[in-house]
XYZ file of C-alpha atoms in Angstrom:
168
model
C 0.000 0.000 0.000
C 1.479 3.306 -1.126
C 1.296 6.399 1.019
C 2.685 9.871 0.523
C 3.852 12.010 3.417
C 5.236 15.524 3.491
C 9.012 15.712 3.770
C 10.948 18.217 5.820
C 14.506 19.199 6.596
C 15.040 15.940 8.477
C 14.385 14.013 5.253
C 17.142 15.615 3.170
C 19.483 12.625 3.539
C 16.682 10.252 2.421
C 16.004 12.415 -0.655
C 19.743 12.481 -1.432
C 20.034 8.703 -1.012
C 17.209 8.091 -3.512
C 18.698 10.655 -5.901
C 22.137 9.041 -5.719
C 20.584 5.683 -6.661
C 18.177 6.885 -9.369
C 20.142 9.603 -11.152
C 23.084 7.502 -12.415
C 20.603 4.938 -13.777
C 18.239 7.548 -15.253
C 20.837 9.905 -16.699
C 24.054 7.846 -16.862
C 23.796 7.251 -20.604
C 22.365 10.709 -21.354
C 24.690 13.064 -19.457
C 28.416 13.125 -18.871
C 29.615 12.184 -15.380
C 30.764 15.802 -14.974
C 27.309 17.201 -15.820
C 25.618 14.621 -13.604
C 27.845 15.572 -10.655
C 27.324 19.284 -11.329
C 23.539 18.928 -11.407
C 23.451 16.791 -8.257
C 25.399 19.518 -6.451
C 23.223 22.271 -7.908
C 19.844 20.719 -7.065
C 20.493 18.188 -4.291
C 23.200 19.557 -2.008
C 22.209 20.004 1.642
C 22.006 23.773 1.067
C 19.951 23.562 -2.140
C 17.411 21.154 -0.665
C 17.160 23.066 2.621
C 16.486 26.295 0.708
C 13.801 24.660 -1.452
C 12.113 23.092 1.564
C 12.357 26.109 3.887
C 11.208 28.645 1.279
C 8.385 26.341 0.177
C 9.687 26.749 -3.396
C 8.536 23.177 -3.752
C 6.557 20.906 -1.500
C 8.491 17.696 -0.990
C 6.819 14.375 -0.261
C 8.217 10.941 0.441
C 6.607 7.977 -1.282
C 6.281 5.030 1.081
C 5.442 1.392 0.447
C 4.534 -0.063 3.824
C 7.295 1.392 5.988
C 10.009 1.762 3.398
C 10.678 4.937 1.403
C 10.668 4.112 -2.308
C 10.793 7.586 -3.823
C 10.024 11.274 -3.532
C 8.336 14.105 -5.348
C 8.803 17.873 -5.390
C 5.785 19.837 -6.605
C 4.705 23.460 -6.858
C 1.045 24.445 -6.837
C -0.172 27.628 -8.551
C 2.887 27.524 -10.820
C 3.513 30.995 -12.266
C 0.272 32.096 -10.579
C -1.771 29.851 -12.844
C -4.057 26.882 -12.136
C -1.128 24.530 -12.752
C 0.747 22.119 -10.501
C 4.342 21.738 -11.670
C 6.050 18.447 -10.882
C 9.671 19.464 -10.454
C 10.934 16.137 -9.160
C 9.621 12.600 -9.233
C 11.913 9.674 -8.600
C 11.124 6.095 -7.675
C 13.743 3.486 -6.837
C 14.577 1.297 -9.857
C 13.296 -1.914 -8.263
C 9.813 -0.372 -7.925
C 9.461 0.627 -11.566
C 7.041 -1.295 -13.742
C 4.878 -2.272 -10.754
C 2.184 0.394 -11.083
C 3.567 2.670 -8.361
C 4.249 5.544 -10.765
C 0.648 5.578 -11.964
C -0.610 5.626 -8.360
C 1.763 8.468 -7.466
C 0.523 10.542 -10.403
C -3.087 9.910 -9.330
C -2.189 11.175 -5.848
C -0.453 14.243 -7.295
C -3.583 14.964 -9.358
C -5.715 14.761 -6.188
C -3.398 17.182 -4.378
C -3.361 19.480 -7.408
C -7.146 19.618 -7.611
C -7.267 20.592 -3.914
C -5.230 23.640 -4.954
C -7.632 24.306 -7.865
C -5.134 23.247 -10.504
C -6.559 22.031 -13.781
C -3.264 20.912 -15.280
C -0.112 19.024 -14.331
C 3.139 20.143 -15.902
C 6.602 18.567 -15.875
C 9.903 18.749 -17.688
C 11.574 15.583 -18.904
C 14.934 15.158 -20.595
C 14.266 14.517 -24.286
C 16.260 11.265 -24.113
C 14.806 9.953 -20.828
C 12.997 6.625 -21.211
C 10.344 7.920 -18.758
C 9.008 9.939 -21.699
C 7.083 6.871 -22.892
C 5.558 6.347 -19.441
C 4.412 9.975 -19.283
C 2.771 9.675 -22.709
C 1.088 6.424 -21.639
C -0.546 8.111 -18.637
C -1.845 11.026 -20.696
C 0.892 13.676 -20.782
C 1.483 15.471 -24.072
C 4.540 17.369 -25.261
C 3.768 21.075 -25.183
C 7.183 22.572 -25.845
C 10.864 21.792 -26.439
C 13.237 23.785 -24.232
C 16.967 24.114 -23.643
C 17.651 25.463 -20.155
C 21.102 26.821 -19.322
C 22.128 25.727 -15.830
C 25.666 27.070 -15.724
C 29.123 25.620 -16.373
C 28.221 25.413 -20.075
C 25.563 22.750 -19.395
C 22.045 22.573 -20.794
C 18.975 20.705 -19.703
C 17.470 19.518 -22.990
C 13.853 18.964 -22.054
C 10.334 18.554 -23.243
C 7.699 20.393 -21.264
C 4.771 18.013 -20.920
C 1.283 18.724 -19.689
C -1.814 16.832 -18.724
C -5.234 18.244 -17.979
C -6.839 17.004 -14.794
C -10.457 16.896 -13.810
C -11.726 18.984 -10.927
C -12.859 16.893 -7.994
């Protein structure tokens, strides 16, 4: 049984542990080791995560299966002051993939989003990430192609994907 609980500063090491397992698998063949390390430092250092959590830039949640943490999400409601919930981060441990957990997590995100009067979910995905097929399968559509400069000469080469959600 999956449950989702809000994460706080005390959960930073858990978020980092999941990131350090999932990122090399997700991005290892897409990004150079140097870019991977740079991005992990930029987005997942103690300081970066503490700032995001404390400033409520994103709401972080742990994804639990029974008592074990199997992933996390970082979402932002009312993205750009619109009725949109932006999914900034969603990572599940590799051994959980293909078991229906991702679909359940997205259903839970949609429920949370509708509580904040969002009518759309939005996310960015690397154009070469195999998760792209999963997102399409659960109803996301490519809205835009973007290249985002993140410093050190690196780009995030993403698709912006969106999915309309029904009001509850």
